[in-house]
PDB file of C-alpha atoms and ligand atoms in Angstrom:
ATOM      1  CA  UNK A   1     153.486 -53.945  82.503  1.00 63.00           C
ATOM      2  CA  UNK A   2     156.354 -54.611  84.768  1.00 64.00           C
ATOM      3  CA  UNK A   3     159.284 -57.099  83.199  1.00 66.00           C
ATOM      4  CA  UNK A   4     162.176 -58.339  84.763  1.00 60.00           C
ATOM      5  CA  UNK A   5     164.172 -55.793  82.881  1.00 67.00           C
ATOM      6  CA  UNK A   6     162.339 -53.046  84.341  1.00 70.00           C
ATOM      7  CA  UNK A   7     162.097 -53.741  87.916  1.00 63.00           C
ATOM      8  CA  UNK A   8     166.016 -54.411  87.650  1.00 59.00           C
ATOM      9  CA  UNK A   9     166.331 -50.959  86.001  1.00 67.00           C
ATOM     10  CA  UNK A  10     163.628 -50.328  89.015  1.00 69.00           C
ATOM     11  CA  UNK A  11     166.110 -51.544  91.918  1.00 62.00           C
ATOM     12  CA  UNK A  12     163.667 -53.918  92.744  1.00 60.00           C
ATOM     13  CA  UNK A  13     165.670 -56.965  92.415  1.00 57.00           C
ATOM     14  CA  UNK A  14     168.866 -57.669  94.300  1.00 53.00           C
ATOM     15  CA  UNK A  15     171.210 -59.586  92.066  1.00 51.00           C
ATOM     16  CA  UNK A  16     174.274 -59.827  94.320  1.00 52.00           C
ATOM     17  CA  UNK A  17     174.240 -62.783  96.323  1.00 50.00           C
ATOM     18  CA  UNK A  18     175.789 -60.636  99.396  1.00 54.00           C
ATOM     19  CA  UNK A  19     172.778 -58.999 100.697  1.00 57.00           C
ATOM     20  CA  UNK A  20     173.595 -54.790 101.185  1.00 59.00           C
ATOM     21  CA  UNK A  21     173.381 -53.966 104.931  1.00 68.00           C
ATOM     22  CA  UNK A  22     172.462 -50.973 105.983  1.00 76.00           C
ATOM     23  CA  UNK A  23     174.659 -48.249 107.290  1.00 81.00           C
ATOM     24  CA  UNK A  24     173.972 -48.957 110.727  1.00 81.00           C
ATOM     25  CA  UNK A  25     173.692 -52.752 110.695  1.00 81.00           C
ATOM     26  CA  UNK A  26     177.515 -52.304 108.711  1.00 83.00           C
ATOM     27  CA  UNK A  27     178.911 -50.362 112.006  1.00 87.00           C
ATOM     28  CA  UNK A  28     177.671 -52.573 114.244  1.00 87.00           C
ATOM     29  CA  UNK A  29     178.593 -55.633 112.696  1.00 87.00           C
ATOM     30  CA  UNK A  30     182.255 -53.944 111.878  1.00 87.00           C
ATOM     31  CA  UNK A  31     182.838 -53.236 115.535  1.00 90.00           C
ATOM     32  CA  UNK A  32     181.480 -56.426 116.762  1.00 92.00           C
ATOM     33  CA  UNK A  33     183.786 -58.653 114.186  1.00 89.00           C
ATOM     34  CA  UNK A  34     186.785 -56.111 114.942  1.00 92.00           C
ATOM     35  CA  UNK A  35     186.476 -56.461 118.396  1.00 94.00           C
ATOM     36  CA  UNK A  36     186.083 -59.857 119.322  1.00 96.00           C
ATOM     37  CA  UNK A  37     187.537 -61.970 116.651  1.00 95.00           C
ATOM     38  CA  UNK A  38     186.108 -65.184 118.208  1.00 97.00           C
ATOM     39  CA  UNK A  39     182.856 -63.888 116.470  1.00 97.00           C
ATOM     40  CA  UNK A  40     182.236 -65.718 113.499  1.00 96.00           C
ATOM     41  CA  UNK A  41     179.275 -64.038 111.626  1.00 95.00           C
ATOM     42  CA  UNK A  42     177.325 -66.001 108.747  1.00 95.00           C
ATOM     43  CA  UNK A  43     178.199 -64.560 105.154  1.00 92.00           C
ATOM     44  CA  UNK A  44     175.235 -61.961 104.582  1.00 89.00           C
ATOM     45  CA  UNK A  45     173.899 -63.336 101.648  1.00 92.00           C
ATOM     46  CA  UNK A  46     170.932 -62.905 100.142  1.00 91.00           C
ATOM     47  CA  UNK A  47     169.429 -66.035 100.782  1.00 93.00           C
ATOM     48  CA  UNK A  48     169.915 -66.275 104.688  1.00 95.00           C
ATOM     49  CA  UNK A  49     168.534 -62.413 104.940  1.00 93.00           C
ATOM     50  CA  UNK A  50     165.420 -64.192 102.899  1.00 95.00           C
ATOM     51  CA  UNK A  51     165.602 -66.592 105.818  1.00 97.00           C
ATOM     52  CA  UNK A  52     165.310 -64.470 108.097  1.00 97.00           C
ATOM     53  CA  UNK A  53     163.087 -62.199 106.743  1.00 96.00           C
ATOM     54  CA  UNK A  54     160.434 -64.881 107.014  1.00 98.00           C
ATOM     55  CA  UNK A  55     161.104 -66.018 110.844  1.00 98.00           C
ATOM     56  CA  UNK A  56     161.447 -62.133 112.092  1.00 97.00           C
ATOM     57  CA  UNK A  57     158.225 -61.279 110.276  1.00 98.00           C
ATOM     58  CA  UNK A  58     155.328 -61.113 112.840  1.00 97.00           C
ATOM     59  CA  UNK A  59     152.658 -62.917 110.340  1.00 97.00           C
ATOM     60  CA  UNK A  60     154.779 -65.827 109.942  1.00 97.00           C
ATOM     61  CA  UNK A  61     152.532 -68.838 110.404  1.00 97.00           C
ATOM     62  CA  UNK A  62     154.172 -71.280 113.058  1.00 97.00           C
ATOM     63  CA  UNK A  63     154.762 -74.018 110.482  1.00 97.00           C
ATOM     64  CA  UNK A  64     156.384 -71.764 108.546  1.00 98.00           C
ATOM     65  CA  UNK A  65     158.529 -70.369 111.057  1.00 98.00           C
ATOM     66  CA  UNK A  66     159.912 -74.198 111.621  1.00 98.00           C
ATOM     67  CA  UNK A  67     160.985 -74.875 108.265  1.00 98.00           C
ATOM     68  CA  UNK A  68     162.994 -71.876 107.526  1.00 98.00           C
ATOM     69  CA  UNK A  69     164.558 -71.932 111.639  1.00 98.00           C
ATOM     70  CA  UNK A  70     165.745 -75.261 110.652  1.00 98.00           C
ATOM     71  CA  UNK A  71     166.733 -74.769 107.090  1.00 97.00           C
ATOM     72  CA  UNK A  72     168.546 -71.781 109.041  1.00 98.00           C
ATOM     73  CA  UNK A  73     170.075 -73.698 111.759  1.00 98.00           C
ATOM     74  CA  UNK A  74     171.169 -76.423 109.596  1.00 97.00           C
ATOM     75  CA  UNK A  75     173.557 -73.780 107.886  1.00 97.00           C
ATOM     76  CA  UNK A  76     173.866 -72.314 111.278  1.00 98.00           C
ATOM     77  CA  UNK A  77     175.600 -75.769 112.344  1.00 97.00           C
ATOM     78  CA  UNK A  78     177.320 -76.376 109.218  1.00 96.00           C
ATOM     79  CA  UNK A  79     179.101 -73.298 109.679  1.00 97.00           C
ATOM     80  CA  UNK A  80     179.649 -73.737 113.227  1.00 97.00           C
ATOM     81  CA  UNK A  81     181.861 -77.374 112.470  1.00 95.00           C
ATOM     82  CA  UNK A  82     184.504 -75.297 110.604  1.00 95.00           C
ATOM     83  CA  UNK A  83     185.644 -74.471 114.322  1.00 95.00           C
ATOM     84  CA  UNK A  84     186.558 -77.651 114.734  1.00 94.00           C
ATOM     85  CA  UNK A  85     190.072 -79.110 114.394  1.00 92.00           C
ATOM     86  CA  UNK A  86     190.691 -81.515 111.432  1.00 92.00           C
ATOM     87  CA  UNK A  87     193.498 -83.877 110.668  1.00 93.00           C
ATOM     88  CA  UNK A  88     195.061 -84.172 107.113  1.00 95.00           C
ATOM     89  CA  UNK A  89     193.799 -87.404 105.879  1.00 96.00           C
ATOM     90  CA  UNK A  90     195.136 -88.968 102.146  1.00 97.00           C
ATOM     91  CA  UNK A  91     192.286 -91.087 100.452  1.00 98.00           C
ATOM     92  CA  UNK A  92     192.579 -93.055  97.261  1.00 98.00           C
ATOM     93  CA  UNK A  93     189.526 -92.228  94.763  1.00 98.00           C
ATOM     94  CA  UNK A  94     188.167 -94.555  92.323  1.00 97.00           C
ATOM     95  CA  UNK A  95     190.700 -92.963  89.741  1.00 98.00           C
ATOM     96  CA  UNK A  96     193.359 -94.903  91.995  1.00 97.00           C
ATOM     97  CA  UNK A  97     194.691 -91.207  92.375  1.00 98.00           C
ATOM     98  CA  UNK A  98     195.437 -89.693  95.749  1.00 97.00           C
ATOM     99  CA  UNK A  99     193.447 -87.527  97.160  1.00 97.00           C
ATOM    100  CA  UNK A 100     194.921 -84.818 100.137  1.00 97.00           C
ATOM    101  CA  UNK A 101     191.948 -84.457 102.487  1.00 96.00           C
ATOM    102  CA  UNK A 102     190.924 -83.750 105.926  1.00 95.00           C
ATOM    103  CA  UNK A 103     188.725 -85.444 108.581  1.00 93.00           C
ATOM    104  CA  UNK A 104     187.574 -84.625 111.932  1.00 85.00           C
ATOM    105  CA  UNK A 105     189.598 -85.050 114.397  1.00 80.00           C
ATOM    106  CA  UNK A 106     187.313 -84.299 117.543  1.00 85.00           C
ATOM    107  CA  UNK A 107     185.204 -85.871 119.834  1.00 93.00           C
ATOM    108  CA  UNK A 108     182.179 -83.375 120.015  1.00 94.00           C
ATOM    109  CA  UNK A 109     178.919 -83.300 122.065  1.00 96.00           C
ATOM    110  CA  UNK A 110     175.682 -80.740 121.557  1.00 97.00           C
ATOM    111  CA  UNK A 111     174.734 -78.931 125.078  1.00 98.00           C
ATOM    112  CA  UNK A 112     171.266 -77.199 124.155  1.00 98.00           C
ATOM    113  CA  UNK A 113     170.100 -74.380 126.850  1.00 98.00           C
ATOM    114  CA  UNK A 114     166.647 -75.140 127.618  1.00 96.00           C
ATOM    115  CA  UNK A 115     163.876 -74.502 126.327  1.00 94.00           C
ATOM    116  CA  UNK A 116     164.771 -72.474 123.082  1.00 96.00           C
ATOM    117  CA  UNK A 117     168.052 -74.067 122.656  1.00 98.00           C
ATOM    118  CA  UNK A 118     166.553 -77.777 121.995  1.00 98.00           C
ATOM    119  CA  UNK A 119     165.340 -76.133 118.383  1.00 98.00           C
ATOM    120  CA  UNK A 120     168.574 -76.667 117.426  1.00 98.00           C
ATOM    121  CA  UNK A 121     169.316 -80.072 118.600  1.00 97.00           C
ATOM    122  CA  UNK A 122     167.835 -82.234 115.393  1.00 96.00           C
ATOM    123  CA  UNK A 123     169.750 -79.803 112.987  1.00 97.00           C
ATOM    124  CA  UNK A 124     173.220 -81.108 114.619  1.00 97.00           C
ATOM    125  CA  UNK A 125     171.573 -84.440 114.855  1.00 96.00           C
ATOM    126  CA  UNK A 126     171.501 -83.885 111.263  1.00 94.00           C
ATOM    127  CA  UNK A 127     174.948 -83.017 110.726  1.00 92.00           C
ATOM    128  CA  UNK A 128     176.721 -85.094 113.071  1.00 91.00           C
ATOM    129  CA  UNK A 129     175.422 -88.868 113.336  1.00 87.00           C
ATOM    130  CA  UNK A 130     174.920 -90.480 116.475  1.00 85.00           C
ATOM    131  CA  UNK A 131     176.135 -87.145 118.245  1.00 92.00           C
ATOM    132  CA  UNK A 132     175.499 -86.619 122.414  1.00 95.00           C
ATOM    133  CA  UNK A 133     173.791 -83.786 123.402  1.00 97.00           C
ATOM    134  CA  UNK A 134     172.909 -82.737 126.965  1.00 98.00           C
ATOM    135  CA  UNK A 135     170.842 -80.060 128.384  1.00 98.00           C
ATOM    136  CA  UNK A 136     170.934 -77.705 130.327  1.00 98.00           C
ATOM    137  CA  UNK A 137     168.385 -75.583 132.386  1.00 97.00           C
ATOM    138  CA  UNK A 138     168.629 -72.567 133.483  1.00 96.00           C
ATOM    139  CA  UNK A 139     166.155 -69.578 135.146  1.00 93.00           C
ATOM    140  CA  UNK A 140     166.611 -65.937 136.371  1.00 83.00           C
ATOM    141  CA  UNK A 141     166.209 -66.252 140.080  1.00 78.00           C
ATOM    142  CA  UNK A 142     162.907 -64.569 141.389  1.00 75.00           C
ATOM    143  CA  UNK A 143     164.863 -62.722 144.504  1.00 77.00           C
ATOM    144  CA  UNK A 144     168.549 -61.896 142.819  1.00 76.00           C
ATOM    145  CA  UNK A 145     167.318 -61.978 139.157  1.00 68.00           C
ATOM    146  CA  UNK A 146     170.444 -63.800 138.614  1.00 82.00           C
ATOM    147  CA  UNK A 147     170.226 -66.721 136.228  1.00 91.00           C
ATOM    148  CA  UNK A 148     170.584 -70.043 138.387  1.00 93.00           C
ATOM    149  CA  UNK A 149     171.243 -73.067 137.318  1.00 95.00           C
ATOM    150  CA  UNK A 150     168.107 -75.624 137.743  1.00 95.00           C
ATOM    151  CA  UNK A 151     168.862 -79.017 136.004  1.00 96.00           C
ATOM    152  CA  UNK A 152     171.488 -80.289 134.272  1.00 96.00           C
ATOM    153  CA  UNK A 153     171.944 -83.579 132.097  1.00 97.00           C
ATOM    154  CA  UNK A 154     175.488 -83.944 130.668  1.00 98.00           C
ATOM    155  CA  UNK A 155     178.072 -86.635 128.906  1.00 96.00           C
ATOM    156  CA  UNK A 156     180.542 -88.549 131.717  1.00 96.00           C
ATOM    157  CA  UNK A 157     183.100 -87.430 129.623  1.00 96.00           C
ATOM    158  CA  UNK A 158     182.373 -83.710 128.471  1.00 97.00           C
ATOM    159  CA  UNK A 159     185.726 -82.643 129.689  1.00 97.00           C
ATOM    160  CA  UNK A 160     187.545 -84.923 126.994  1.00 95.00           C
ATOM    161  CA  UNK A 161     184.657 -83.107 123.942  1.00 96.00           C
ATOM    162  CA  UNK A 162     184.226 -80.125 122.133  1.00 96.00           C
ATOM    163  CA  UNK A 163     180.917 -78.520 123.069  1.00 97.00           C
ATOM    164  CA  UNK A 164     178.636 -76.806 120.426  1.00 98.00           C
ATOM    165  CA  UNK A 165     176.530 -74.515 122.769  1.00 98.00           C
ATOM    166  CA  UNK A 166     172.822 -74.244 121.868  1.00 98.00           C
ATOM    167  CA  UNK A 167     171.089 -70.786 122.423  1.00 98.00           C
ATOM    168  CA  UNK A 168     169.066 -69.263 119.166  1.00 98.00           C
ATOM    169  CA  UNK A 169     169.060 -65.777 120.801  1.00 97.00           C
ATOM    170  CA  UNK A 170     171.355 -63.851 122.784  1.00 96.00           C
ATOM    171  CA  UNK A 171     170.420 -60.996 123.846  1.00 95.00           C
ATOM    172  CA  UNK A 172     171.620 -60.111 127.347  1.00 93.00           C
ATOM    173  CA  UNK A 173     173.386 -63.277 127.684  1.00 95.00           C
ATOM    174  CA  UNK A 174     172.873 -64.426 130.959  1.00 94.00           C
ATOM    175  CA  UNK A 175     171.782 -67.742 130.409  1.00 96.00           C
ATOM    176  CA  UNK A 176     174.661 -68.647 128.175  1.00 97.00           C
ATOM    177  CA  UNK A 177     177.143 -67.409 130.718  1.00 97.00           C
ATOM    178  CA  UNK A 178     175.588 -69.523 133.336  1.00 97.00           C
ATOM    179  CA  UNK A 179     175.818 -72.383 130.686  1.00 98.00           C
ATOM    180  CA  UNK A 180     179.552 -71.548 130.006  1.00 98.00           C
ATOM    181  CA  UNK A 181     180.233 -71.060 133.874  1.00 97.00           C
ATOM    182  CA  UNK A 182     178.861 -74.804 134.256  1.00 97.00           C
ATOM    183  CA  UNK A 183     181.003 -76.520 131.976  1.00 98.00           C
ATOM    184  CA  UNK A 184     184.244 -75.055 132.966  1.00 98.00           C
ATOM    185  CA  UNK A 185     183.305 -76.189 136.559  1.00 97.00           C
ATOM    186  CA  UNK A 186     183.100 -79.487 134.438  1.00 97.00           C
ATOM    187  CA  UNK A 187     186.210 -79.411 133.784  1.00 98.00           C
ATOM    188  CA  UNK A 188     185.875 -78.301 129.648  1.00 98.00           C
ATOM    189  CA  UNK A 189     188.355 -76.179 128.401  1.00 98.00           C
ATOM    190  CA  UNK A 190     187.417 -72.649 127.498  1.00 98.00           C
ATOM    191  CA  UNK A 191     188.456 -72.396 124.181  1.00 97.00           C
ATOM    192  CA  UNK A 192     186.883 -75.767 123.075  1.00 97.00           C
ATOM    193  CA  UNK A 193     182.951 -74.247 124.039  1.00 98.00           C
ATOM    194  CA  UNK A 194     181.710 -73.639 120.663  1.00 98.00           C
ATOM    195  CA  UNK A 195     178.203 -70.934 121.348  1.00 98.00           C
ATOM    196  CA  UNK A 196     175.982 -71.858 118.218  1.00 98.00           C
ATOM    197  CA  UNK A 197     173.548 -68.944 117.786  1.00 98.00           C
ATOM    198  CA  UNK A 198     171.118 -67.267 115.765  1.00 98.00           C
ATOM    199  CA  UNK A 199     170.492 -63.610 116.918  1.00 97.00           C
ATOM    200  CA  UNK A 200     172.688 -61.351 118.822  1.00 96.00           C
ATOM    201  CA  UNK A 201     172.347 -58.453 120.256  1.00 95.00           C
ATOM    202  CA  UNK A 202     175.863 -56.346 121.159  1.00 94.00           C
ATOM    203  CA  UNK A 203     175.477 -56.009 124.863  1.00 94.00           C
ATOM    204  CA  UNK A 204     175.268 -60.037 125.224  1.00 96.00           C
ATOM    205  CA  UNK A 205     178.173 -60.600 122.736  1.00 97.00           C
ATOM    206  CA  UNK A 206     180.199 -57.583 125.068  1.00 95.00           C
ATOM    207  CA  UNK A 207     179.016 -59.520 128.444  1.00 96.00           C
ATOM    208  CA  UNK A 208     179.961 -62.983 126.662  1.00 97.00           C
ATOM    209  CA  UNK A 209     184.067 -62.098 125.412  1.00 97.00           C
ATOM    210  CA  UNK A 210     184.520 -59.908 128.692  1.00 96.00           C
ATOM    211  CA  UNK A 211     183.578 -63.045 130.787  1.00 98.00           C
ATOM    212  CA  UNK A 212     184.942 -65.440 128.558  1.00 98.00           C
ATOM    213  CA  UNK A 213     187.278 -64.490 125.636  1.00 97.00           C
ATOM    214  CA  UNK A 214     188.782 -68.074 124.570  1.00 98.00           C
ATOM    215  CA  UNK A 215     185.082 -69.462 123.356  1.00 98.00           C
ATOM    216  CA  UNK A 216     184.058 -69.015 120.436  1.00 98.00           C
ATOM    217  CA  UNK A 217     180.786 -67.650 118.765  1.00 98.00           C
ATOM    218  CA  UNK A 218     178.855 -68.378 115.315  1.00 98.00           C
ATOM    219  CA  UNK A 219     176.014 -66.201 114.484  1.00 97.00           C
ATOM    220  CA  UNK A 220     173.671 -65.761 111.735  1.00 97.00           C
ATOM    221  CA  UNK A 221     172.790 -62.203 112.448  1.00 95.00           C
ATOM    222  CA  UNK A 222     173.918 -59.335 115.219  1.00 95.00           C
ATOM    223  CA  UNK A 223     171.005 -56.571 115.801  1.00 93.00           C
ATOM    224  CA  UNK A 224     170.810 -53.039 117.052  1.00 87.00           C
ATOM    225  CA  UNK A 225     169.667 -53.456 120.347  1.00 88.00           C
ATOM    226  CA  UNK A 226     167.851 -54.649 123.103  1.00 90.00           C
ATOM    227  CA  UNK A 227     164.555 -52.782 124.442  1.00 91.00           C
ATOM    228  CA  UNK A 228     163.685 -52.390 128.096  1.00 90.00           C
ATOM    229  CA  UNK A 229     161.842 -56.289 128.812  1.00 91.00           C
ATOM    230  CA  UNK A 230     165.488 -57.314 127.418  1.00 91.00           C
ATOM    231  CA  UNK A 231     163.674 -58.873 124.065  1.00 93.00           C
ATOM    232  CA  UNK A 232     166.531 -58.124 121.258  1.00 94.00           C
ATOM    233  CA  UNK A 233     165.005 -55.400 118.348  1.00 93.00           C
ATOM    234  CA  UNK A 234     164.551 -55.693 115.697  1.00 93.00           C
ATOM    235  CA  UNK A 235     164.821 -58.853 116.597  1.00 96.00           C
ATOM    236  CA  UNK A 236     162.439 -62.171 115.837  1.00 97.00           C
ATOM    237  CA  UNK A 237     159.722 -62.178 119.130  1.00 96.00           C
ATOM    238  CA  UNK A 238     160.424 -64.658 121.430  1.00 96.00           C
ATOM    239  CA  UNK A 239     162.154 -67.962 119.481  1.00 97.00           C
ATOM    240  CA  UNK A 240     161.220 -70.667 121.920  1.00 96.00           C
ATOM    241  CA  UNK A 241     157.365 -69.487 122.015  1.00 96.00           C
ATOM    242  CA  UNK A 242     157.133 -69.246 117.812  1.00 97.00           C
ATOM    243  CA  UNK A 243     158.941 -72.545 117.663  1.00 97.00           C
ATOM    244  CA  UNK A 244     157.150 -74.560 119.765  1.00 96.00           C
ATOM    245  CA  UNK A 245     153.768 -72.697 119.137  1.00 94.00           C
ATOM    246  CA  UNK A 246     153.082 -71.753 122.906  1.00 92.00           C
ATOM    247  CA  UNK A 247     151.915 -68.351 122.376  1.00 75.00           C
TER     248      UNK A 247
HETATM  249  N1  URA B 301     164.867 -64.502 123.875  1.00 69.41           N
HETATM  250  C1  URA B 301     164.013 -64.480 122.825  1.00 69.41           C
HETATM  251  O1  URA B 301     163.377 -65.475 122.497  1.00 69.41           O
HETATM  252  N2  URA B 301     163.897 -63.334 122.134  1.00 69.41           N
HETATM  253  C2  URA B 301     164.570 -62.207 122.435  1.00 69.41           C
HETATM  254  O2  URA B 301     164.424 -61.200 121.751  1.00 69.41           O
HETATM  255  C3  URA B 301     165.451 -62.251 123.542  1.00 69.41           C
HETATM  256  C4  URA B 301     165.575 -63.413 124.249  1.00 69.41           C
END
């Protein structure tokens, strides 16, 4: 019979909390983070590649697939805040002893990218009480196949805020362009667009820094490619579809 001696002795369990990537997925993700340093990848641990095991595995019933995206997304957005400045701030703690802290120091706003990007909108709700968040539409133009900009719903004051950018996947990252294009027509400064996503794939992050180098990027996970109908691979399907269950 097996014990949990012998499927350790087996390899079977992985005991490091920093999940091993593979050769491949390490050179990728070595290039990426060497080469744009705005790129904030997720620590690889074990858990959040248990995370995502579950929402990139095809037989992953839809209810499913919501609870670990958010549980995901929540760390996603956690992560994300660090990117935000923060003022020292001294407290007093019931001890009557100081205490050297920090506290925000920013007025922030969500901006989701319809329809995927609205996944992500109760996780920062979560986070960040009473926070704005706009939308924004966006679709690939049937004649130029360049993404256009169809509706828009944003904070008066969005110039004044830090935005966290919505988009779960990136894969050729048109739509988040368009999204970043739109905002610093609005007047928001560059390096204050925070893009909060869940899958990348290298061609979108290369498209994303070229276009834009001051914003800033936190992902969860950068894959190998994208295959020719633009879906990332290995990828997770398509995110808005699983989410909202309109297969
Ligand atoms: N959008 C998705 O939902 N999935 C992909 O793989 C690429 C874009």
């Amino acid at each position: 019979a097996q014990t949990p001696a012998s499927m350790l002795a087996a390899g079977k369990f992985i005991v490091d909390s920093r999940y091993a990537t593979t050769e491949q997925e390490e050179s990728i993700l070595q290039d990426i983070t060497a080469r744009f340093p705005n790129v904030v990848l997720m620590k690889q641990t074990s858990q959040l590649r248990a995370m995502m095991t579950i929402i990139r595995d095809k037989k992953t019933p839809k209810e499913e697939f919501v609870f670990y995206a958010d549980r995901l997304i929540r760390l996603l957005i956690e992560e994300a805040l660090n990117e935000l400045p923060f003022e020292q701030k001294e407290v007093t703690t019931p001890l009557d002893a100081p205490y050297q802290g920090v506290s925000f120091s920013s007025k922030i706003c969500g901006v989701s990218i319809v329809r995927a990007g609205e996944s992500m909108e109760s996780g920062l709700r979560a986070v960040c009480r009473g926070c704005r968040i706009g939308k924004i539409l966006i679709q690939r133009d049937e004649e130029t196949a360049e993404p256009k900009l169809i509706y828009e719903k944003l904070p008066v004051d969005i110039r004044e805020r830090w935005v966290m950018l919505l988009d779960p996947m990136c894969a050729t990252a048109g739509s988040v362009c368009k999204a970043i294009d739109v905002l610093l027509k609005l007047g928001v400064k560059e390096e204050r667009i925070i893009f909060v996503n869940i899958l990348a794939a290298p061609q979108g992050i290369e498209r994303v820094f070229k276009l834009y180098p001051n914003v800033r990027m936190v992902a969860a996970a950068i894959d190998v490619c994208l295959n020719s109908k633009y879906y990332i691979v290995p990828g997770i399907g398509d995110f808005g579809d699983r989410y909202f269950g309109t297969m």
